[in-house]
Amino acid sequence: MTHPTIEHPTVQTPPRGLQPARWPGLIERYRAFLPVDANTPVISLNEGNTPLVAASRLQRRLGADVSLYLKLEGANPTGSFKDRGMTMAVSKAIEAGSQALICASTGNTSASMAAYAARAGVRSFMLVPHGYVALGKLAQGLHYGATVISIEGNFDQALQIVRELAQTHPVTLVNSVNPHRIAGQQTGAFEVVDQLGEAPDYLAIPVGNAGNITAYWRGFEAYHAAGLARRKPVMLGFQAAGAAPIVLGAPVAKPETIATAIRIGNPASWCCAEYARQASRGAIAAVTDAEILAAYDALAREEGIFCEPASAASLAGVLARAQREPFPPGSTVVCVLTGNGLKDPDTAIGQVPGTLTPVAADVAAIGRLLGL
Ligand code: F0G
């Protein structure tokens, strides 16, 4: 076999057929736990294998001898945990012969769907609540080539519409009511156990439509049943106070929160989230927008981690809980940070007081300005 001529002397063209050592994506890694077989076409962006980072500064706020870790789901290919469920849902949809995908979304599910639809070469349709989707998420959906419909209504209304459309038209619904989404998202729990060498004592997670808390708990149960973890964590779910139907015990007709990703008043997986709470002897509690934003800032300034506001609900909830009821010494707490902060530049910039006023390009003046 002849290799193509190397024109630039410093650029090496790798021999054809040689593959760099790489993470194969979560379907290949966790195939034994997922409903796939040799006939399933794997639609993957090599998602998963996200960092589990020790938060040595923030953990001091949790009391003596408590370890805090952050699972950085924003490191997934489209910047959120949704890629875990979407690689599964889209692979199964393609296996079943689907030509089009649809979802309702606060932005991340639709960004992920649009990317995997592009990868699979099928159409995708996303319904989002007008005015309540972070800029980066909207840009992703549009750029990946989805058909974007911005509705005069909230997420719960959008979900109702796509459920009806998927029943009567040849489109596959890829919201987390699709069981393949939950199956794929279990791998977040598998990774936490693989990375820590054991399940943590506490797993804290934001709750919106409640698919992810459902999936994590199922994942911990599956790993435990398979003998890959000796224990299961206490599950701590956190909703935004203005969108906390599970905490209140009733749907919220007009959910409101700065954390637009979890601005949901009637979660589809409500009962499974309650099951996870009860089976793990855990809790689902509310955090205020002020608490969410304080945790969002602390993650950036004290740990160098830029997550989106909804993601910070997990840390906000853990910090609030530690004030009321200290974590037992020796315990390990994992906060799932579900999405990348770059998705929502408006909130990040809005958090910093003052606007960026340009100054003259003068060394001495700038030195004085910086107090140097
Ligand atoms: N965090 C982020 C960043 C999210 O985008 C979502 C949900 C959640 C947490 C909550 O997860 O719904 O499984 O309880 N986003 C959905 C969406 C609703 O459309 O992107 P959940």
mmCIF file of N, CA and C in Angstrom, residues 14 23 94 140 226 344 348:
data_model
loop_
_atom_site.group_PDB
_atom_site.id
_atom_site.type_symbol
_atom_site.label_atom_id
_atom_site.label_comp_id
_atom_site.label_asym_id
_atom_site.label_seq_id
_atom_site.Cartn_x
_atom_site.Cartn_y
_atom_site.Cartn_z
ATOM 1 N N PRO A 14 -1.009 9.899 9.393
ATOM 2 C CA PRO A 14 -0.953 8.568 9.985
ATOM 3 C C PRO A 14 -1.302 7.507 8.945
ATOM 4 N N TRP A 23 -11.312 6.744 23.824
ATOM 5 C CA TRP A 23 -12.565 6.347 24.486
ATOM 6 C C TRP A 23 -13.555 6.007 23.375
ATOM 7 N N ILE A 94 -32.780 4.929 14.749
ATOM 8 C CA ILE A 94 -32.251 4.583 13.416
ATOM 9 C C ILE A 94 -32.395 3.074 13.195
ATOM 10 N N GLN A 140 -26.914 26.277 18.999
ATOM 11 C CA GLN A 140 -26.566 24.892 18.669
ATOM 12 C C GLN A 140 -27.643 24.243 17.804
ATOM 13 N N ALA A 226 -25.098 -5.919 39.795
ATOM 14 C CA ALA A 226 -24.068 -6.645 39.039
ATOM 15 C C ALA A 226 -22.811 -6.884 39.878
ATOM 16 N N ASP A 344 -24.872 29.663 28.346
ATOM 17 C CA ASP A 344 -25.709 30.772 28.822
ATOM 18 C C ASP A 344 -24.853 31.998 29.142
ATOM 19 N N ALA A 348 -24.102 34.686 32.733
ATOM 20 C CA ALA A 348 -22.741 34.864 33.263
ATOM 21 C C ALA A 348 -22.351 36.333 33.271
#
